[in-house]
């Protein structure tokens, strides 16, 4: 059997992630998604920041639309994610 087989994603969600790229995070319940910029900048007190575009979904071959841009401190993002990592999962 050939080892050159390219497997297709198992579901639509994975195809969307592949199309948008590694710097995106999709909303689970809406068509919105976040597109993180590659560059990291600094602001006062040497805080590291990243720009994030809030995007509207790209349905039916219509290009995605940028709703707004956020500039977020990386330390703030890490702190909130750490808080969620520490919480138990509820159903």
Tab-separated table of N, CA and C in Angstrom, residues 29-90:
chain	number	residue	atom	x	y	z
A	29	UNK	N	-20.161	28.182	18.358
A	29	UNK	CA	-21.608	28.287	18.121
A	29	UNK	C	-22.008	29.339	17.088
A	30	UNK	N	-21.065	30.148	16.610
A	30	UNK	CA	-21.433	31.156	15.615
A	30	UNK	C	-20.438	31.113	14.461
A	31	UNK	N	-20.621	31.947	13.510
A	31	UNK	CA	-19.713	32.019	12.377
A	31	UNK	C	-18.540	32.947	12.597
A	32	UNK	N	-18.387	33.467	13.795
A	32	UNK	CA	-17.282	34.382	14.080
A	32	UNK	C	-15.996	33.595	14.329
A	33	UNK	N	-14.864	34.257	14.094
A	33	UNK	CA	-13.582	33.635	14.399
A	33	UNK	C	-12.528	34.704	14.608
A	34	UNK	N	-11.430	34.321	15.245
A	34	UNK	CA	-10.330	35.235	15.540
A	34	UNK	C	-9.148	34.905	14.647
A	35	UNK	N	-8.540	35.944	14.083
A	35	UNK	CA	-7.341	35.769	13.268
A	35	UNK	C	-6.206	36.517	13.966
A	36	UNK	N	-5.246	35.771	14.489
A	36	UNK	CA	-4.118	36.344	15.214
A	36	UNK	C	-3.029	36.746	14.230
A	37	UNK	N	-2.469	37.944	14.422
A	37	UNK	CA	-1.367	38.409	13.584
A	37	UNK	C	-0.095	37.687	13.999
A	38	UNK	N	0.825	37.541	13.076
A	38	UNK	CA	2.103	36.864	13.346
A	38	UNK	C	3.007	37.693	14.261
A	39	UNK	N	2.981	39.006	14.074
A	39	UNK	CA	3.909	39.878	14.786
A	39	UNK	C	3.488	40.079	16.238
A	40	UNK	N	4.490	40.197	17.102
A	40	UNK	CA	4.268	40.551	18.498
A	40	UNK	C	4.927	41.898	18.714
A	41	UNK	N	4.190	42.814	19.348
A	41	UNK	CA	4.723	44.142	19.594
A	41	UNK	C	4.878	44.402	21.082
A	42	UNK	N	5.315	45.610	21.404
A	42	UNK	CA	5.424	46.016	22.802
A	42	UNK	C	4.737	47.363	22.978
A	43	UNK	N	4.257	47.577	24.200
A	43	UNK	CA	3.663	48.856	24.571
A	43	UNK	C	4.304	49.292	25.871
A	44	UNK	N	3.729	50.291	26.510
A	44	UNK	CA	4.310	50.824	27.747
A	44	UNK	C	4.638	49.716	28.741
A	45	UNK	N	5.657	49.940	29.532
A	45	UNK	CA	6.144	48.990	30.525
A	45	UNK	C	6.618	47.688	29.873
A	46	UNK	N	6.944	47.730	28.601
A	46	UNK	CA	7.457	46.579	27.862
A	46	UNK	C	6.475	45.405	27.833
A	47	UNK	N	5.183	45.684	27.922
A	47	UNK	CA	4.185	44.624	27.796
A	47	UNK	C	4.162	44.142	26.355
A	48	UNK	N	4.139	42.840	26.192
A	48	UNK	CA	4.069	42.260	24.844
A	48	UNK	C	2.607	42.156	24.430
A	49	UNK	N	2.327	42.569	23.207
A	49	UNK	CA	0.950	42.577	22.709
A	49	UNK	C	0.875	41.880	21.357
A	50	UNK	N	-0.322	41.397	21.047
A	50	UNK	CA	-0.590	40.806	19.746
A	50	UNK	C	-1.907	41.383	19.230
A	51	UNK	N	-1.951	41.632	17.929
A	51	UNK	CA	-3.184	42.127	17.307
A	51	UNK	C	-4.021	40.929	16.868
A	52	UNK	N	-5.333	41.052	17.085
A	52	UNK	CA	-6.267	39.986	16.745
A	52	UNK	C	-7.429	40.604	15.977
A	53	UNK	N	-7.724	40.062	14.805
A	53	UNK	CA	-8.882	40.507	14.028
A	53	UNK	C	-10.081	39.644	14.399
A	54	UNK	N	-11.210	40.290	14.686
A	54	UNK	CA	-12.469	39.572	14.893
A	54	UNK	C	-13.144	39.510	13.527
A	55	UNK	N	-13.374	38.293	13.048
A	55	UNK	CA	-13.840	38.086	11.686
A	55	UNK	C	-15.244	37.487	11.666
A	56	UNK	N	-15.982	37.798	10.603
A	56	UNK	CA	-17.274	37.168	10.343
A	56	UNK	C	-17.028	36.028	9.371
A	57	UNK	N	-17.828	35.001	9.466
A	57	UNK	CA	-17.636	33.779	8.688
A	57	UNK	C	-17.613	34.031	7.193
A	58	UNK	N	-16.982	33.114	6.491
A	58	UNK	CA	-16.885	33.169	5.039
A	58	UNK	C	-17.711	32.023	4.448
A	59	UNK	N	-19.030	32.242	4.367
A	59	UNK	CA	-19.936	31.230	3.838
A	59	UNK	C	-20.091	31.394	2.339
A	60	UNK	N	-20.379	30.299	1.668
A	60	UNK	CA	-20.716	30.307	0.234
A	60	UNK	C	-19.704	31.069	-0.613
A	61	UNK	N	-18.420	30.831	-0.345
A	61	UNK	CA	-17.348	31.451	-1.130
A	61	UNK	C	-17.303	32.970	-1.013
A	62	UNK	N	-18.070	33.561	-0.085
A	62	UNK	CA	-17.994	34.998	0.166
A	62	UNK	C	-16.782	35.253	1.054
A	63	UNK	N	-15.960	36.233	0.732
A	63	UNK	CA	-14.782	36.484	1.573
A	63	UNK	C	-15.178	36.835	3.008
A	64	UNK	N	-14.342	36.439	3.938
A	64	UNK	CA	-14.576	36.769	5.338
A	64	UNK	C	-14.496	38.279	5.519
A	65	UNK	N	-15.238	38.796	6.504
A	65	UNK	CA	-15.240	40.234	6.768
A	65	UNK	C	-14.633	40.502	8.141
A	66	UNK	N	-13.780	41.500	8.185
A	66	UNK	CA	-13.174	41.917	9.440
A	66	UNK	C	-14.156	42.836	10.163
A	67	UNK	N	-14.514	42.467	11.380
A	67	UNK	CA	-15.441	43.263	12.181
A	67	UNK	C	-14.681	44.355	12.933
A	68	UNK	N	-13.612	43.958	13.604
A	68	UNK	CA	-12.785	44.922	14.329
A	68	UNK	C	-11.436	44.289	14.633
A	69	UNK	N	-10.533	45.087	15.186
A	69	UNK	CA	-9.217	44.603	15.582
A	69	UNK	C	-9.017	44.866	17.070
A	70	UNK	N	-8.489	43.880	17.757
A	70	UNK	CA	-8.150	44.010	19.168
A	70	UNK	C	-6.640	43.922	19.316
A	71	UNK	N	-6.081	44.680	20.248
A	71	UNK	CA	-4.666	44.561	20.586
A	71	UNK	C	-4.628	44.113	22.046
A	72	UNK	N	-4.200	42.874	22.258
A	72	UNK	CA	-4.292	42.240	23.567
A	72	UNK	C	-2.909	41.951	24.136
A	73	UNK	N	-2.770	42.137	25.468
A	73	UNK	CA	-1.519	41.807	26.127
A	73	UNK	C	-1.414	40.297	26.282
A	74	UNK	N	-0.258	39.755	25.928
A	74	UNK	CA	-0.062	38.311	26.012
A	74	UNK	C	-0.171	37.805	27.449
A	75	UNK	N	0.306	38.581	28.406
A	75	UNK	CA	0.205	38.161	29.813
A	75	UNK	C	-1.259	38.048	30.246
A	76	UNK	N	-2.110	38.958	29.768
A	76	UNK	CA	-3.538	38.876	30.090
A	76	UNK	C	-4.170	37.633	29.481
A	77	UNK	N	-3.810	37.329	28.250
A	77	UNK	CA	-4.338	36.123	27.604
A	77	UNK	C	-3.909	34.865	28.349
A	78	UNK	N	-2.628	34.801	28.717
A	78	UNK	CA	-2.139	33.635	29.468
A	78	UNK	C	-2.840	33.504	30.812
A	79	UNK	N	-3.042	34.613	31.494
A	79	UNK	CA	-3.672	34.577	32.818
A	79	UNK	C	-5.103	34.046	32.742
A	80	UNK	N	-5.870	34.501	31.761
A	80	UNK	CA	-7.256	34.039	31.671
A	80	UNK	C	-7.303	32.580	31.247
A	81	UNK	N	-6.435	32.167	30.341
A	81	UNK	CA	-6.412	30.758	29.941
A	81	UNK	C	-5.983	29.857	31.092
A	82	UNK	N	-5.038	30.316	31.897
A	82	UNK	CA	-4.632	29.542	33.079
A	82	UNK	C	-5.788	29.382	34.062
A	83	UNK	N	-6.603	30.439	34.219
A	83	UNK	CA	-7.759	30.337	35.096
A	83	UNK	C	-8.729	29.267	34.604
A	84	UNK	N	-8.958	29.229	33.285
A	84	UNK	CA	-9.859	28.218	32.735
A	84	UNK	C	-9.269	26.819	32.844
A	85	UNK	N	-7.956	26.687	32.666
A	85	UNK	CA	-7.303	25.377	32.798
A	85	UNK	C	-7.455	24.828	34.208
A	86	UNK	N	-7.506	25.716	35.196
A	86	UNK	CA	-7.605	25.292	36.587
A	86	UNK	C	-9.027	24.903	37.003
A	87	UNK	N	-10.027	25.316	36.214
A	87	UNK	CA	-11.423	25.017	36.576
A	87	UNK	C	-11.820	23.628	36.100
A	88	UNK	N	-12.669	22.943	36.872
A	88	UNK	CA	-13.164	21.648	36.430
A	88	UNK	C	-14.167	21.816	35.284
A	89	UNK	N	-14.274	20.817	34.460
A	89	UNK	CA	-15.211	20.843	33.323
A	89	UNK	C	-16.604	20.523	33.845
A	90	UNK	N	-17.576	21.343	33.440
A	90	UNK	CA	-18.974	21.096	33.813
A	90	UNK	C	-19.756	20.761	32.562
